[in-house]
Amino acid sequence: MNYETALDEALGKLHDEGRYRTFIDIERSRGNFPHAVWKKPDGSEQQITVWCGNDYLGMGQHPVVLNAMHEALEATGAGSGGTRNISGTTVYHKALEAELADLHGKEAALVFTSAYIANDATLSTLPKLFPGLIIYSDALNHASMIEGVRRNGGAKRIFRHNDVAHLRELLEADDPQAPKLIAFESIYSMDGDFGPIEAICDLADEFGALTYLDEVHAVGMYGPRGGGVAERDGLLDRVDIINGTLGKAYGVHGGYISASAKMCDAVRSYAPGFIFTTSLPPVVAAGAAASVRHLKTDQALRDLHQERAKVLKMRLKALGLPIIDHGSHIVPVMVGDPVHTKAISDMLLEDFGIYVQPINYPTVPRGTERLRFTPSPVHDPKMLDGLVQAMDGLWSHCALNRQELAG
């Protein structure tokens, strides 16, 4: 086999379809987020504003987080020095897990190197703990959840997105005595819509199923203490396992699950993704714990975040741009073509210093390509004006359709 030719063909296919992904090199400016510096391939630099980041609240620049990380770095050095089982569990890891358990009103929490690994490792391990387990998974669950369900070797059922009636049909068709788990998300990141948490918990109670809720796009931002949509809706006690991230609203790195002490202990003891991975550096754990602790009391930051997202959606709608608005902080603008999506992204960056990454297949279905904006509390009104004006001009330049405003 000619391996070089095979690689050329695989990459060429992406180029031909207009969905080859390019990464730009940026340097975030400490204390100046969302501004950053774009390091261009030719060696030149350009000031840009990041509009697609997952540091939703700007906590990656917050003094509380930076101070905690500086202190931990000076006290402990760089890395953890091992897996959690072999010298890699420190006072910083335990403090972080205590903060997370408290956040979600659970007995325990377990920190992983990423939320992807937390999902994959946990969902692929649960059938070992509950032989014969059937996992019911929402059709639009994150790739990490899909991978965990796929790898576990057990039975799985896929229910149509947010379709509780279809989920009921699947539950009714299976053995009433079989162990069951329903895996779903609170906020789906591509459309920004909410999962029907209460209705799914009702079904779980009726059919004796466990619930597994991915809150990665909600922790820190929803609920009176940032415990996510389940906390906002008063449903924390009805969810068995919550997955969250430390790399989005909390602005640092890592992922976790929060559940009963026995559940966390069992996953800790059986999941290869936890057992055989070097633990987070103590400095990262310290920063994450400080961020979680701070956001339990900073409702003003959450309120401003929601306000910025609401204003951006309102102004884009007023221009007739086709946005999806389910009431969350995520602002998808639908383009529907990979070439146009990439072209608008490139022009926003090069001509206006606005960085938003195109979202193409396979992240979203073909024909639903989009630009996904994630406004934060530190995107001020002047930045918002610049974005709206640029989008208005480029939409006309590319001769894309606009929507008629109702009423």
JSON list of C-alpha atoms in Angstrom, two decimals, residues 53-161:
[
{"chain": "A", "resi": 53, "resn": "GLY", "atom": "CA", "xyz": [-13.86, 30.54, 23.11]},
{"chain": "A", "resi": 54, "resn": "ASN", "atom": "CA", "xyz": [-15.22, 28.31, 25.85]},
{"chain": "A", "resi": 55, "resn": "ASP", "atom": "CA", "xyz": [-13.76, 30.46, 28.64]},
{"chain": "A", "resi": 56, "resn": "TYR", "atom": "CA", "xyz": [-17.35, 31.62, 28.96]},
{"chain": "A", "resi": 57, "resn": "LEU", "atom": "CA", "xyz": [-16.92, 33.93, 31.96]},
{"chain": "A", "resi": 58, "resn": "GLY", "atom": "CA", "xyz": [-13.32, 35.01, 31.51]},
{"chain": "A", "resi": 59, "resn": "MET", "atom": "CA", "xyz": [-12.26, 33.07, 34.61]},
{"chain": "A", "resi": 60, "resn": "GLY", "atom": "CA", "xyz": [-9.04, 32.01, 32.90]},
{"chain": "A", "resi": 61, "resn": "GLN", "atom": "CA", "xyz": [-7.85, 35.57, 33.54]},
{"chain": "A", "resi": 62, "resn": "HIS", "atom": "CA", "xyz": [-9.48, 36.14, 36.94]},
{"chain": "A", "resi": 63, "resn": "PRO", "atom": "CA", "xyz": [-7.12, 37.25, 39.75]},
{"chain": "A", "resi": 64, "resn": "VAL", "atom": "CA", "xyz": [-8.64, 34.73, 42.19]},
{"chain": "A", "resi": 65, "resn": "VAL", "atom": "CA", "xyz": [-7.70, 31.88, 39.87]},
{"chain": "A", "resi": 66, "resn": "LEU", "atom": "CA", "xyz": [-4.27, 33.21, 38.93]},
{"chain": "A", "resi": 67, "resn": "ASN", "atom": "CA", "xyz": [-3.32, 33.88, 42.54]},
{"chain": "A", "resi": 68, "resn": "ALA", "atom": "CA", "xyz": [-4.29, 30.37, 43.59]},
{"chain": "A", "resi": 69, "resn": "MET", "atom": "CA", "xyz": [-2.23, 28.90, 40.77]},
{"chain": "A", "resi": 70, "resn": "HIS", "atom": "CA", "xyz": [0.80, 31.04, 41.59]},
{"chain": "A", "resi": 71, "resn": "GLU", "atom": "CA", "xyz": [0.65, 29.97, 45.22]},
{"chain": "A", "resi": 72, "resn": "ALA", "atom": "CA", "xyz": [0.34, 26.29, 44.32]},
{"chain": "A", "resi": 73, "resn": "LEU", "atom": "CA", "xyz": [3.17, 26.52, 41.80]},
{"chain": "A", "resi": 74, "resn": "GLU", "atom": "CA", "xyz": [5.50, 28.04, 44.36]},
{"chain": "A", "resi": 75, "resn": "ALA", "atom": "CA", "xyz": [4.46, 25.51, 46.98]},
{"chain": "A", "resi": 76, "resn": "THR", "atom": "CA", "xyz": [4.53, 22.29, 44.94]},
{"chain": "A", "resi": 77, "resn": "GLY", "atom": "CA", "xyz": [6.23, 22.78, 41.59]},
{"chain": "A", "resi": 78, "resn": "ALA", "atom": "CA", "xyz": [4.88, 21.79, 38.19]},
{"chain": "A", "resi": 79, "resn": "GLY", "atom": "CA", "xyz": [3.50, 18.27, 37.77]},
{"chain": "A", "resi": 80, "resn": "SER", "atom": "CA", "xyz": [1.72, 15.85, 40.08]},
{"chain": "A", "resi": 81, "resn": "GLY", "atom": "CA", "xyz": [4.35, 13.17, 39.64]},
{"chain": "A", "resi": 82, "resn": "GLY", "atom": "CA", "xyz": [2.06, 10.23, 39.04]},
{"chain": "A", "resi": 83, "resn": "THR", "atom": "CA", "xyz": [-1.35, 8.69, 38.61]},
{"chain": "A", "resi": 84, "resn": "ARG", "atom": "CA", "xyz": [-3.93, 9.23, 41.31]},
{"chain": "A", "resi": 85, "resn": "ASN", "atom": "CA", "xyz": [-3.17, 5.73, 42.58]},
{"chain": "A", "resi": 86, "resn": "ILE", "atom": "CA", "xyz": [0.60, 6.18, 42.63]},
{"chain": "A", "resi": 87, "resn": "SER", "atom": "CA", "xyz": [1.66, 9.44, 44.32]},
{"chain": "A", "resi": 88, "resn": "GLY", "atom": "CA", "xyz": [-0.57, 11.68, 42.17]},
{"chain": "A", "resi": 89, "resn": "THR", "atom": "CA", "xyz": [-3.31, 12.43, 44.73]},
{"chain": "A", "resi": 90, "resn": "THR", "atom": "CA", "xyz": [-2.51, 15.68, 46.51]},
{"chain": "A", "resi": 91, "resn": "VAL", "atom": "CA", "xyz": [-4.30, 17.95, 48.94]},
{"chain": "A", "resi": 92, "resn": "TYR", "atom": "CA", "xyz": [-5.18, 20.11, 45.92]},
{"chain": "A", "resi": 93, "resn": "HIS", "atom": "CA", "xyz": [-7.00, 17.26, 44.17]},
{"chain": "A", "resi": 94, "resn": "LYS", "atom": "CA", "xyz": [-8.93, 16.39, 47.32]},
{"chain": "A", "resi": 95, "resn": "ALA", "atom": "CA", "xyz": [-9.89, 20.03, 47.91]},
{"chain": "A", "resi": 96, "resn": "LEU", "atom": "CA", "xyz": [-11.12, 20.34, 44.32]},
{"chain": "A", "resi": 97, "resn": "GLU", "atom": "CA", "xyz": [-13.23, 17.21, 44.59]},
{"chain": "A", "resi": 98, "resn": "ALA", "atom": "CA", "xyz": [-14.73, 18.46, 47.84]},
{"chain": "A", "resi": 99, "resn": "GLU", "atom": "CA", "xyz": [-15.69, 21.76, 46.15]},
{"chain": "A", "resi": 100, "resn": "LEU", "atom": "CA", "xyz": [-17.30, 19.89, 43.25]},
{"chain": "A", "resi": 101, "resn": "ALA", "atom": "CA", "xyz": [-19.25, 17.50, 45.47]},
{"chain": "A", "resi": 102, "resn": "ASP", "atom": "CA", "xyz": [-20.56, 20.50, 47.41]},
{"chain": "A", "resi": 103, "resn": "LEU", "atom": "CA", "xyz": [-21.42, 22.32, 44.17]},
{"chain": "A", "resi": 104, "resn": "HIS", "atom": "CA", "xyz": [-23.71, 19.52, 43.02]},
{"chain": "A", "resi": 105, "resn": "GLY", "atom": "CA", "xyz": [-25.03, 18.48, 46.41]},
{"chain": "A", "resi": 106, "resn": "LYS", "atom": "CA", "xyz": [-23.46, 15.03, 46.10]},
{"chain": "A", "resi": 107, "resn": "GLU", "atom": "CA", "xyz": [-21.44, 12.90, 48.48]},
{"chain": "A", "resi": 108, "resn": "ALA", "atom": "CA", "xyz": [-18.35, 12.82, 46.26]},
{"chain": "A", "resi": 109, "resn": "ALA", "atom": "CA", "xyz": [-16.68, 13.85, 43.03]},
{"chain": "A", "resi": 110, "resn": "LEU", "atom": "CA", "xyz": [-13.92, 12.39, 40.92]},
{"chain": "A", "resi": 111, "resn": "VAL", "atom": "CA", "xyz": [-11.57, 14.57, 38.84]},
{"chain": "A", "resi": 112, "resn": "PHE", "atom": "CA", "xyz": [-10.27, 13.44, 35.44]},
{"chain": "A", "resi": 113, "resn": "THR", "atom": "CA", "xyz": [-7.83, 15.04, 33.00]},
{"chain": "A", "resi": 114, "resn": "SER", "atom": "CA", "xyz": [-10.73, 16.23, 30.82]},
{"chain": "A", "resi": 115, "resn": "ALA", "atom": "CA", "xyz": [-14.51, 16.05, 30.64]},
{"chain": "A", "resi": 116, "resn": "TYR", "atom": "CA", "xyz": [-14.10, 13.96, 27.49]},
{"chain": "A", "resi": 117, "resn": "ILE", "atom": "CA", "xyz": [-12.14, 11.37, 29.45]},
{"chain": "A", "resi": 118, "resn": "ALA", "atom": "CA", "xyz": [-14.61, 11.59, 32.34]},
{"chain": "A", "resi": 119, "resn": "ASN", "atom": "CA", "xyz": [-17.50, 10.77, 30.00]},
{"chain": "A", "resi": 120, "resn": "ASP", "atom": "CA", "xyz": [-15.66, 8.09, 28.05]},
{"chain": "A", "resi": 121, "resn": "ALA", "atom": "CA", "xyz": [-14.15, 6.40, 31.10]},
{"chain": "A", "resi": 122, "resn": "THR", "atom": "CA", "xyz": [-17.31, 6.45, 33.19]},
{"chain": "A", "resi": 123, "resn": "LEU", "atom": "CA", "xyz": [-19.79, 5.36, 30.55]},
{"chain": "A", "resi": 124, "resn": "SER", "atom": "CA", "xyz": [-17.50, 2.58, 29.32]},
{"chain": "A", "resi": 125, "resn": "THR", "atom": "CA", "xyz": [-17.00, 1.34, 32.90]},
{"chain": "A", "resi": 126, "resn": "LEU", "atom": "CA", "xyz": [-20.59, 1.28, 34.17]},
{"chain": "A", "resi": 127, "resn": "PRO", "atom": "CA", "xyz": [-21.49, -2.05, 32.47]},
{"chain": "A", "resi": 128, "resn": "LYS", "atom": "CA", "xyz": [-18.67, -3.65, 34.46]},
{"chain": "A", "resi": 129, "resn": "LEU", "atom": "CA", "xyz": [-20.38, -2.46, 37.61]},
{"chain": "A", "resi": 130, "resn": "PHE", "atom": "CA", "xyz": [-23.92, -3.31, 36.51]},
{"chain": "A", "resi": 131, "resn": "PRO", "atom": "CA", "xyz": [-23.85, -6.47, 34.33]},
{"chain": "A", "resi": 132, "resn": "GLY", "atom": "CA", "xyz": [-26.48, -6.38, 31.60]},
{"chain": "A", "resi": 133, "resn": "LEU", "atom": "CA", "xyz": [-26.76, -2.59, 31.77]},
{"chain": "A", "resi": 134, "resn": "ILE", "atom": "CA", "xyz": [-28.72, -0.95, 28.94]},
{"chain": "A", "resi": 135, "resn": "ILE", "atom": "CA", "xyz": [-27.70, 2.64, 28.17]},
{"chain": "A", "resi": 136, "resn": "TYR", "atom": "CA", "xyz": [-30.26, 4.96, 26.57]},
{"chain": "A", "resi": 137, "resn": "SER", "atom": "CA", "xyz": [-28.39, 7.81, 24.87]},
{"chain": "A", "resi": 138, "resn": "ASP", "atom": "CA", "xyz": [-29.72, 11.01, 23.28]},
{"chain": "A", "resi": 139, "resn": "ALA", "atom": "CA", "xyz": [-29.01, 11.10, 19.54]},
{"chain": "A", "resi": 140, "resn": "LEU", "atom": "CA", "xyz": [-27.14, 14.41, 19.85]},
{"chain": "A", "resi": 141, "resn": "ASN", "atom": "CA", "xyz": [-24.96, 13.53, 22.81]},
{"chain": "A", "resi": 142, "resn": "HIS", "atom": "CA", "xyz": [-21.34, 14.69, 22.71]},
{"chain": "A", "resi": 143, "resn": "ALA", "atom": "CA", "xyz": [-18.75, 12.54, 20.96]},
{"chain": "A", "resi": 144, "resn": "SER", "atom": "CA", "xyz": [-17.21, 11.61, 24.31]},
{"chain": "A", "resi": 145, "resn": "MET", "atom": "CA", "xyz": [-20.48, 10.13, 25.50]},
{"chain": "A", "resi": 146, "resn": "ILE", "atom": "CA", "xyz": [-21.00, 8.31, 22.22]},
{"chain": "A", "resi": 147, "resn": "GLU", "atom": "CA", "xyz": [-17.51, 6.85, 22.46]},
{"chain": "A", "resi": 148, "resn": "GLY", "atom": "CA", "xyz": [-18.01, 5.73, 26.05]},
{"chain": "A", "resi": 149, "resn": "VAL", "atom": "CA", "xyz": [-21.32, 4.05, 25.22]},
{"chain": "A", "resi": 150, "resn": "ARG", "atom": "CA", "xyz": [-19.86, 2.45, 22.10]},
{"chain": "A", "resi": 151, "resn": "ARG", "atom": "CA", "xyz": [-16.83, 1.02, 23.88]},
{"chain": "A", "resi": 152, "resn": "ASN", "atom": "CA", "xyz": [-18.57, -0.46, 26.86]},
{"chain": "A", "resi": 153, "resn": "GLY", "atom": "CA", "xyz": [-19.64, -3.59, 25.02]},
{"chain": "A", "resi": 154, "resn": "GLY", "atom": "CA", "xyz": [-23.12, -3.50, 26.53]},
{"chain": "A", "resi": 155, "resn": "ALA", "atom": "CA", "xyz": [-26.54, -2.87, 25.09]},
{"chain": "A", "resi": 156, "resn": "LYS", "atom": "CA", "xyz": [-27.39, 0.61, 23.91]},
{"chain": "A", "resi": 157, "resn": "ARG", "atom": "CA", "xyz": [-30.47, 2.40, 22.64]},
{"chain": "A", "resi": 158, "resn": "ILE", "atom": "CA", "xyz": [-30.44, 5.77, 20.87]},
{"chain": "A", "resi": 159, "resn": "PHE", "atom": "CA", "xyz": [-33.48, 7.97, 21.39]},
{"chain": "A", "resi": 160, "resn": "ARG", "atom": "CA", "xyz": [-34.36, 10.87, 19.14]},
{"chain": "A", "resi": 161, "resn": "HIS", "atom": "CA", "xyz": [-33.04, 14.19, 20.39]}
]
